[in-house]
Amino acid sequence: EECGKAFSWLSVFSKHKKTHAGEKPFPCNECKKAFAQRMDLARHQQIHTGKKSFICSSCKKTFVRLSDLTQHKGTHTGERPYQCTTCEKAFKYRSNFTKHQKTHSIGRPFACNECGKTFRLNWKLNQHKKIHTGEKPYKCEECGKSFILSSHLTTHKIIHTGEKPYN
């Protein structure tokens, strides 16, 4: 229950659990970087051979892995194959899409209608919205600089007093 992923096979689940436990029993003999799974080590070792078998037909850039070439091709097409079914936002990379999906989780019910970022508390959302409106209600009386948060103003005021509270 650490990341919410589910698996059909116990063996796959057991391998996946190692990523959370920090176990990395497969070290690379070339650079000593270690991996949780043997397949990840094998994939990594390709970078040491220097062999780049996969060539982009558009720009002739070469890649060690087919998956890297496939992902790269999207830079030429502008393709965004990973689309969120909740808000219709699309992503070029699966990793960004996965990260985005977490913004729709049940535990964060307050969403910004400008950027989709979600918050557990409504006052945090309201605070965040000031980024989009440009509202900076906390003004320094000494120099006129304005801030989104009162805590930022308080921290700023130290430059005028010469105080060094963190010695």
mmCIF file with all atom_site columns, C-alpha atoms in Angstrom:
data_model
loop_
_atom_site.group_PDB
_atom_site.id
_atom_site.type_symbol
_atom_site.label_atom_id
_atom_site.label_alt_id
_atom_site.label_comp_id
_atom_site.label_asym_id
_atom_site.label_entity_id
_atom_site.label_seq_id
_atom_site.pdbx_PDB_ins_code
_atom_site.Cartn_x
_atom_site.Cartn_y
_atom_site.Cartn_z
_atom_site.occupancy
_atom_site.B_iso_or_equiv
_atom_site.pdbx_formal_charge
_atom_site.auth_seq_id
_atom_site.auth_comp_id
_atom_site.auth_asym_id
_atom_site.auth_atom_id
_atom_site.pdbx_PDB_model_num
ATOM 1   C CA . GLU A 1 1   ? 0.000   0.000   0.000   1.00 0.00 ? 1   GLU A CA 1
ATOM 2   C CA . GLU A 1 2   ? 2.980   2.306   -0.285  1.00 0.00 ? 2   GLU A CA 1
ATOM 3   C CA . CYS A 1 3   ? 2.329   3.602   -3.819  1.00 0.00 ? 3   CYS A CA 1
ATOM 4   C CA . GLY A 1 4   ? -1.074  2.186   -4.663  1.00 0.00 ? 4   GLY A CA 1
ATOM 5   C CA . LYS A 1 5   ? 0.119   -0.053  -7.509  1.00 0.00 ? 5   LYS A CA 1
ATOM 6   C CA . ALA A 1 6   ? -1.511  -3.469  -7.863  1.00 0.00 ? 6   ALA A CA 1
ATOM 7   C CA . PHE A 1 7   ? -0.082  -6.605  -9.448  1.00 0.00 ? 7   PHE A CA 1
ATOM 8   C CA . SER A 1 8   ? -1.566  -9.850  -10.743 1.00 0.00 ? 8   SER A CA 1
ATOM 9   C CA . TRP A 1 9   ? 1.497   -11.904 -9.870  1.00 0.00 ? 9   TRP A CA 1
ATOM 10  C CA . LEU A 1 10  ? 3.153   -12.220 -6.470  1.00 0.00 ? 10  LEU A CA 1
ATOM 11  C CA . SER A 1 11  ? 6.605   -12.435 -8.069  1.00 0.00 ? 11  SER A CA 1
ATOM 12  C CA . VAL A 1 12  ? 6.160   -9.082  -9.829  1.00 0.00 ? 12  VAL A CA 1
ATOM 13  C CA . PHE A 1 13  ? 4.795   -7.532  -6.645  1.00 0.00 ? 13  PHE A CA 1
ATOM 14  C CA . SER A 1 14  ? 7.788   -8.846  -4.665  1.00 0.00 ? 14  SER A CA 1
ATOM 15  C CA . LYS A 1 15  ? 10.226  -7.334  -7.166  1.00 0.00 ? 15  LYS A CA 1
ATOM 16  C CA . HIS A 1 16  ? 8.351   -4.032  -7.077  1.00 0.00 ? 16  HIS A CA 1
ATOM 17  C CA . LYS A 1 17  ? 8.436   -3.913  -3.262  1.00 0.00 ? 17  LYS A CA 1
ATOM 18  C CA . LYS A 1 18  ? 12.230  -3.784  -3.439  1.00 0.00 ? 18  LYS A CA 1
ATOM 19  C CA . THR A 1 19  ? 12.029  -0.335  -5.015  1.00 0.00 ? 19  THR A CA 1
ATOM 20  C CA . HIS A 1 20  ? 10.387  0.966   -1.826  1.00 0.00 ? 20  HIS A CA 1
ATOM 21  C CA . ALA A 1 21  ? 12.697  -0.917  0.533   1.00 0.00 ? 21  ALA A CA 1
ATOM 22  C CA . GLY A 1 22  ? 15.762  0.555   -1.134  1.00 0.00 ? 22  GLY A CA 1
ATOM 23  C CA . GLU A 1 23  ? 17.187  -2.911  -1.836  1.00 0.00 ? 23  GLU A CA 1
ATOM 24  C CA . LYS A 1 24  ? 19.569  -2.820  -4.787  1.00 0.00 ? 24  LYS A CA 1
ATOM 25  C CA . PRO A 1 25  ? 21.262  -6.221  -5.021  1.00 0.00 ? 25  PRO A CA 1
ATOM 26  C CA . PHE A 1 26  ? 22.400  -5.841  -8.661  1.00 0.00 ? 26  PHE A CA 1
ATOM 27  C CA . PRO A 1 27  ? 25.515  -3.619  -9.012  1.00 0.00 ? 27  PRO A CA 1
ATOM 28  C CA . CYS A 1 28  ? 27.036  -2.555  -12.312 1.00 0.00 ? 28  CYS A CA 1
ATOM 29  C CA . ASN A 1 29  ? 30.628  -3.821  -12.638 1.00 0.00 ? 29  ASN A CA 1
ATOM 30  C CA . GLU A 1 30  ? 31.586  -0.749  -14.697 1.00 0.00 ? 30  GLU A CA 1
ATOM 31  C CA . CYS A 1 31  ? 30.402  2.144   -12.523 1.00 0.00 ? 31  CYS A CA 1
ATOM 32  C CA . LYS A 1 32  ? 29.167  0.474   -9.295  1.00 0.00 ? 32  LYS A CA 1
ATOM 33  C CA . LYS A 1 33  ? 25.640  1.926   -9.650  1.00 0.00 ? 33  LYS A CA 1
ATOM 34  C CA . ALA A 1 34  ? 23.203  -0.596  -8.154  1.00 0.00 ? 34  ALA A CA 1
ATOM 35  C CA . PHE A 1 35  ? 19.693  -1.628  -9.205  1.00 0.00 ? 35  PHE A CA 1
ATOM 36  C CA . ALA A 1 36  ? 16.686  -3.246  -7.571  1.00 0.00 ? 36  ALA A CA 1
ATOM 37  C CA . GLN A 1 37  ? 16.024  -5.518  -10.544 1.00 0.00 ? 37  GLN A CA 1
ATOM 38  C CA . ARG A 1 38  ? 18.312  -7.497  -12.834 1.00 0.00 ? 38  ARG A CA 1
ATOM 39  C CA . MET A 1 39  ? 16.469  -6.184  -15.915 1.00 0.00 ? 39  MET A CA 1
ATOM 40  C CA . ASP A 1 40  ? 17.220  -2.592  -14.879 1.00 0.00 ? 40  ASP A CA 1
ATOM 41  C CA . LEU A 1 41  ? 20.896  -3.464  -14.560 1.00 0.00 ? 41  LEU A CA 1
ATOM 42  C CA . ALA A 1 42  ? 20.915  -5.067  -18.006 1.00 0.00 ? 42  ALA A CA 1
ATOM 43  C CA . ARG A 1 43  ? 19.234  -1.988  -19.498 1.00 0.00 ? 43  ARG A CA 1
ATOM 44  C CA . HIS A 1 44  ? 21.732  0.293   -17.726 1.00 0.00 ? 44  HIS A CA 1
ATOM 45  C CA . GLN A 1 45  ? 24.773  -1.668  -18.916 1.00 0.00 ? 45  GLN A CA 1
ATOM 46  C CA . GLN A 1 46  ? 23.969  -0.751  -22.512 1.00 0.00 ? 46  GLN A CA 1
ATOM 47  C CA . ILE A 1 47  ? 25.229  2.793   -21.836 1.00 0.00 ? 47  ILE A CA 1
ATOM 48  C CA . HIS A 1 48  ? 28.740  1.430   -21.230 1.00 0.00 ? 48  HIS A CA 1
ATOM 49  C CA . THR A 1 49  ? 28.967  -0.304  -24.615 1.00 0.00 ? 49  THR A CA 1
ATOM 50  C CA . GLY A 1 50  ? 28.512  2.971   -26.497 1.00 0.00 ? 50  GLY A CA 1
ATOM 51  C CA . LYS A 1 51  ? 26.384  1.100   -29.026 1.00 0.00 ? 51  LYS A CA 1
ATOM 52  C CA . LYS A 1 52  ? 23.409  3.183   -30.146 1.00 0.00 ? 52  LYS A CA 1
ATOM 53  C CA . SER A 1 53  ? 21.372  0.949   -32.428 1.00 0.00 ? 53  SER A CA 1
ATOM 54  C CA . PHE A 1 54  ? 18.231  3.062   -32.675 1.00 0.00 ? 54  PHE A CA 1
ATOM 55  C CA . ILE A 1 55  ? 18.233  6.018   -35.098 1.00 0.00 ? 55  ILE A CA 1
ATOM 56  C CA . CYS A 1 56  ? 15.618  8.757   -35.407 1.00 0.00 ? 56  CYS A CA 1
ATOM 57  C CA . SER A 1 57  ? 14.510  8.989   -39.048 1.00 0.00 ? 57  SER A CA 1
ATOM 58  C CA . SER A 1 58  ? 13.763  12.712  -38.664 1.00 0.00 ? 58  SER A CA 1
ATOM 59  C CA . CYS A 1 59  ? 17.008  14.071  -37.198 1.00 0.00 ? 59  CYS A CA 1
ATOM 60  C CA . LYS A 1 60  ? 19.400  11.078  -37.214 1.00 0.00 ? 60  LYS A CA 1
ATOM 61  C CA . LYS A 1 61  ? 19.943  11.263  -33.447 1.00 0.00 ? 61  LYS A CA 1
ATOM 62  C CA . THR A 1 62  ? 20.880  7.835   -32.059 1.00 0.00 ? 62  THR A CA 1
ATOM 63  C CA . PHE A 1 63  ? 19.715  6.033   -28.939 1.00 0.00 ? 63  PHE A CA 1
ATOM 64  C CA . VAL A 1 64  ? 20.781  3.063   -26.846 1.00 0.00 ? 64  VAL A CA 1
ATOM 65  C CA . ARG A 1 65  ? 17.179  1.983   -26.168 1.00 0.00 ? 65  ARG A CA 1
ATOM 66  C CA . LEU A 1 66  ? 14.131  1.748   -28.426 1.00 0.00 ? 66  LEU A CA 1
ATOM 67  C CA . SER A 1 67  ? 11.989  3.271   -25.676 1.00 0.00 ? 67  SER A CA 1
ATOM 68  C CA . ASP A 1 68  ? 14.216  6.382   -25.681 1.00 0.00 ? 68  ASP A CA 1
ATOM 69  C CA . LEU A 1 69  ? 13.848  6.701   -29.456 1.00 0.00 ? 69  LEU A CA 1
ATOM 70  C CA . THR A 1 70  ? 10.080  6.277   -29.224 1.00 0.00 ? 70  THR A CA 1
ATOM 71  C CA . GLN A 1 71  ? 9.866   8.978   -26.572 1.00 0.00 ? 71  GLN A CA 1
ATOM 72  C CA . HIS A 1 72  ? 12.186  11.255  -28.592 1.00 0.00 ? 72  HIS A CA 1
ATOM 73  C CA . LYS A 1 73  ? 10.019  10.989  -31.725 1.00 0.00 ? 73  LYS A CA 1
ATOM 74  C CA . GLY A 1 74  ? 7.330   12.920  -29.878 1.00 0.00 ? 74  GLY A CA 1
ATOM 75  C CA . THR A 1 75  ? 9.583   16.002  -29.977 1.00 0.00 ? 75  THR A CA 1
ATOM 76  C CA . HIS A 1 76  ? 9.131   16.112  -33.763 1.00 0.00 ? 76  HIS A CA 1
ATOM 77  C CA . THR A 1 77  ? 5.396   15.460  -33.837 1.00 0.00 ? 77  THR A CA 1
ATOM 78  C CA . GLY A 1 78  ? 4.299   17.384  -30.762 1.00 0.00 ? 78  GLY A CA 1
ATOM 79  C CA . GLU A 1 79  ? 2.379   14.259  -29.804 1.00 0.00 ? 79  GLU A CA 1
ATOM 80  C CA . ARG A 1 80  ? 1.070   14.029  -26.230 1.00 0.00 ? 80  ARG A CA 1
ATOM 81  C CA . PRO A 1 81  ? -0.125  10.433  -25.908 1.00 0.00 ? 81  PRO A CA 1
ATOM 82  C CA . TYR A 1 82  ? -0.847  10.433  -22.176 1.00 0.00 ? 82  TYR A CA 1
ATOM 83  C CA . GLN A 1 83  ? -4.200  12.110  -21.546 1.00 0.00 ? 83  GLN A CA 1
ATOM 84  C CA . CYS A 1 84  ? -5.864  12.611  -18.177 1.00 0.00 ? 84  CYS A CA 1
ATOM 85  C CA . THR A 1 85  ? -9.454  11.392  -18.219 1.00 0.00 ? 85  THR A CA 1
ATOM 86  C CA . THR A 1 86  ? -10.346 13.674  -15.311 1.00 0.00 ? 86  THR A CA 1
ATOM 87  C CA . CYS A 1 87  ? -9.340  17.051  -16.759 1.00 0.00 ? 87  CYS A CA 1
ATOM 88  C CA . GLU A 1 88  ? -8.326  16.271  -20.378 1.00 0.00 ? 88  GLU A CA 1
ATOM 89  C CA . LYS A 1 89  ? -4.774  17.611  -19.883 1.00 0.00 ? 89  LYS A CA 1
ATOM 90  C CA . ALA A 1 90  ? -2.274  15.746  -22.107 1.00 0.00 ? 90  ALA A CA 1
ATOM 91  C CA . PHE A 1 91  ? 1.368   14.896  -21.529 1.00 0.00 ? 91  PHE A CA 1
ATOM 92  C CA . LYS A 1 92  ? 4.353   13.991  -23.664 1.00 0.00 ? 92  LYS A CA 1
ATOM 93  C CA . TYR A 1 93  ? 5.956   11.810  -20.978 1.00 0.00 ? 93  TYR A CA 1
ATOM 94  C CA . ARG A 1 94  ? 4.381   9.073   -18.886 1.00 0.00 ? 94  ARG A CA 1
ATOM 95  C CA . SER A 1 95  ? 6.291   10.200  -15.785 1.00 0.00 ? 95  SER A CA 1
ATOM 96  C CA . ASN A 1 96  ? 4.715   13.679  -15.953 1.00 0.00 ? 96  ASN A CA 1
ATOM 97  C CA . PHE A 1 97  ? 1.293   12.145  -16.545 1.00 0.00 ? 97  PHE A CA 1
ATOM 98  C CA . THR A 1 98  ? 1.663   9.848   -13.531 1.00 0.00 ? 98  THR A CA 1
ATOM 99  C CA . LYS A 1 99  ? 2.719   12.760  -11.344 1.00 0.00 ? 99  LYS A CA 1
ATOM 100 C CA . HIS A 1 100 ? -0.245  14.804  -12.597 1.00 0.00 ? 100 HIS A CA 1
ATOM 101 C CA . GLN A 1 101 ? -2.751  12.046  -11.823 1.00 0.00 ? 101 GLN A CA 1
ATOM 102 C CA . LYS A 1 102 ? -1.898  12.350  -8.151  1.00 0.00 ? 102 LYS A CA 1
ATOM 103 C CA . THR A 1 103 ? -3.325  15.891  -8.183  1.00 0.00 ? 103 THR A CA 1
ATOM 104 C CA . HIS A 1 104 ? -6.779  14.356  -8.590  1.00 0.00 ? 104 HIS A CA 1
ATOM 105 C CA . SER A 1 105 ? -6.536  12.152  -5.507  1.00 0.00 ? 105 SER A CA 1
ATOM 106 C CA . ILE A 1 106 ? -9.431  12.087  -3.028  1.00 0.00 ? 106 ILE A CA 1
ATOM 107 C CA . GLY A 1 107 ? -7.308  13.496  -0.209  1.00 0.00 ? 107 GLY A CA 1
ATOM 108 C CA . ARG A 1 108 ? -6.849  16.821  -2.037  1.00 0.00 ? 108 ARG A CA 1
ATOM 109 C CA . PRO A 1 109 ? -10.348 18.061  -2.877  1.00 0.00 ? 109 PRO A CA 1
ATOM 110 C CA . PHE A 1 110 ? -9.525  21.754  -3.506  1.00 0.00 ? 110 PHE A CA 1
ATOM 111 C CA . ALA A 1 111 ? -8.289  22.320  -7.061  1.00 0.00 ? 111 ALA A CA 1
ATOM 112 C CA . CYS A 1 112 ? -6.965  25.482  -8.673  1.00 0.00 ? 112 CYS A CA 1
ATOM 113 C CA . ASN A 1 113 ? -9.057  26.271  -11.757 1.00 0.00 ? 113 ASN A CA 1
ATOM 114 C CA . GLU A 1 114 ? -6.029  27.962  -13.374 1.00 0.00 ? 114 GLU A CA 1
ATOM 115 C CA . CYS A 1 115 ? -3.418  25.197  -13.238 1.00 0.00 ? 115 CYS A CA 1
ATOM 116 C CA . GLY A 1 116 ? -5.124  22.138  -11.722 1.00 0.00 ? 116 GLY A CA 1
ATOM 117 C CA . LYS A 1 117 ? -2.899  21.964  -8.638  1.00 0.00 ? 117 LYS A CA 1
ATOM 118 C CA . THR A 1 118 ? -4.806  20.479  -5.710  1.00 0.00 ? 118 THR A CA 1
ATOM 119 C CA . PHE A 1 119 ? -4.754  21.133  -1.980  1.00 0.00 ? 119 PHE A CA 1
ATOM 120 C CA . ARG A 1 120 ? -5.967  19.407  1.154   1.00 0.00 ? 120 ARG A CA 1
ATOM 121 C CA . LEU A 1 121 ? -7.071  22.709  2.711   1.00 0.00 ? 121 LEU A CA 1
ATOM 122 C CA . ASN A 1 122 ? -9.144  25.468  1.130   1.00 0.00 ? 122 ASN A CA 1
ATOM 123 C CA . TRP A 1 123 ? -7.052  28.266  2.658   1.00 0.00 ? 123 TRP A CA 1
ATOM 124 C CA . LYS A 1 124 ? -3.953  26.778  0.989   1.00 0.00 ? 124 LYS A CA 1
ATOM 125 C CA . LEU A 1 125 ? -5.767  26.947  -2.356  1.00 0.00 ? 125 LEU A CA 1
ATOM 126 C CA . ASN A 1 126 ? -6.723  30.570  -1.746  1.00 0.00 ? 126 ASN A CA 1
ATOM 127 C CA . GLN A 1 127 ? -3.135  31.361  -0.847  1.00 0.00 ? 127 GLN A CA 1
ATOM 128 C CA . HIS A 1 128 ? -1.941  29.623  -4.027  1.00 0.00 ? 128 HIS A CA 1
ATOM 129 C CA . LYS A 1 129 ? -4.397  31.542  -6.267  1.00 0.00 ? 129 LYS A CA 1
ATOM 130 C CA . LYS A 1 130 ? -2.487  34.747  -5.528  1.00 0.00 ? 130 LYS A CA 1
ATOM 131 C CA . ILE A 1 131 ? 0.311   33.409  -7.729  1.00 0.00 ? 131 ILE A CA 1
ATOM 132 C CA . HIS A 1 132 ? -2.028  33.602  -10.737 1.00 0.00 ? 132 HIS A CA 1
ATOM 133 C CA . THR A 1 133 ? -3.686  36.933  -9.873  1.00 0.00 ? 133 THR A CA 1
ATOM 134 C CA . GLY A 1 134 ? -0.418  38.627  -8.999  1.00 0.00 ? 134 GLY A CA 1
ATOM 135 C CA . GLU A 1 135 ? -1.971  39.855  -5.743  1.00 0.00 ? 135 GLU A CA 1
ATOM 136 C CA . LYS A 1 136 ? 0.693   40.813  -3.190  1.00 0.00 ? 136 LYS A CA 1
ATOM 137 C CA . PRO A 1 137 ? -1.148  42.308  -0.229  1.00 0.00 ? 137 PRO A CA 1
ATOM 138 C CA . TYR A 1 138 ? 1.794   42.434  2.211   1.00 0.00 ? 138 TYR A CA 1
ATOM 139 C CA . LYS A 1 139 ? 3.920   45.531  1.535   1.00 0.00 ? 139 LYS A CA 1
ATOM 140 C CA . CYS A 1 140 ? 7.202   46.480  3.197   1.00 0.00 ? 140 CYS A CA 1
ATOM 141 C CA . GLU A 1 141 ? 6.895   49.994  4.630   1.00 0.00 ? 141 GLU A CA 1
ATOM 142 C CA . GLU A 1 142 ? 10.663  50.430  4.407   1.00 0.00 ? 142 GLU A CA 1
ATOM 143 C CA . CYS A 1 143 ? 11.242  49.798  0.690   1.00 0.00 ? 143 CYS A CA 1
ATOM 144 C CA . GLY A 1 144 ? 7.802   49.220  -0.865  1.00 0.00 ? 144 GLY A CA 1
ATOM 145 C CA . LYS A 1 145 ? 8.430   45.629  -1.964  1.00 0.00 ? 145 LYS A CA 1
ATOM 146 C CA . SER A 1 146 ? 5.271   43.457  -1.836  1.00 0.00 ? 146 SER A CA 1
ATOM 147 C CA . PHE A 1 147 ? 4.736   39.801  -0.995  1.00 0.00 ? 147 PHE A CA 1
ATOM 148 C CA . ILE A 1 148 ? 2.081   37.125  -1.424  1.00 0.00 ? 148 ILE A CA 1
ATOM 149 C CA . LEU A 1 149 ? 2.493   35.839  2.139   1.00 0.00 ? 149 LEU A CA 1
ATOM 150 C CA . SER A 1 150 ? 2.908   37.751  5.385   1.00 0.00 ? 150 SER A CA 1
ATOM 151 C CA . SER A 1 151 ? 5.617   35.292  6.408   1.00 0.00 ? 151 SER A CA 1
ATOM 152 C CA . HIS A 1 152 ? 7.632   36.308  3.328   1.00 0.00 ? 152 HIS A CA 1
ATOM 153 C CA . LEU A 1 153 ? 7.357   39.956  4.353   1.00 0.00 ? 153 LEU A CA 1
ATOM 154 C CA . THR A 1 154 ? 8.484   39.108  7.886   1.00 0.00 ? 154 THR A CA 1
ATOM 155 C CA . THR A 1 155 ? 11.520  37.269  6.536   1.00 0.00 ? 155 THR A CA 1
ATOM 156 C CA . HIS A 1 156 ? 12.264  40.154  4.142   1.00 0.00 ? 156 HIS A CA 1
ATOM 157 C CA . LYS A 1 157 ? 12.194  42.805  6.900   1.00 0.00 ? 157 LYS A CA 1
ATOM 158 C CA . ILE A 1 158 ? 15.368  41.295  8.378   1.00 0.00 ? 158 ILE A CA 1
ATOM 159 C CA . ILE A 1 159 ? 17.443  42.855  5.567   1.00 0.00 ? 159 ILE A CA 1
ATOM 160 C CA . HIS A 1 160 ? 16.484  46.324  6.817   1.00 0.00 ? 160 HIS A CA 1
ATOM 161 C CA . THR A 1 161 ? 17.305  45.677  10.475  1.00 0.00 ? 161 THR A CA 1
ATOM 162 C CA . GLY A 1 162 ? 20.673  44.014  9.874   1.00 0.00 ? 162 GLY A CA 1
ATOM 163 C CA . GLU A 1 163 ? 19.568  41.286  12.261  1.00 0.00 ? 163 GLU A CA 1
ATOM 164 C CA . LYS A 1 164 ? 21.200  37.882  11.743  1.00 0.00 ? 164 LYS A CA 1
ATOM 165 C CA . PRO A 1 165 ? 18.940  35.470  13.615  1.00 0.00 ? 165 PRO A CA 1
ATOM 166 C CA . TYR A 1 166 ? 20.563  32.281  12.236  1.00 0.00 ? 166 TYR A CA 1
ATOM 167 C CA . ASN A 1 167 ? 24.128  32.410  13.565  1.00 0.00 ? 167 ASN A CA 1
#
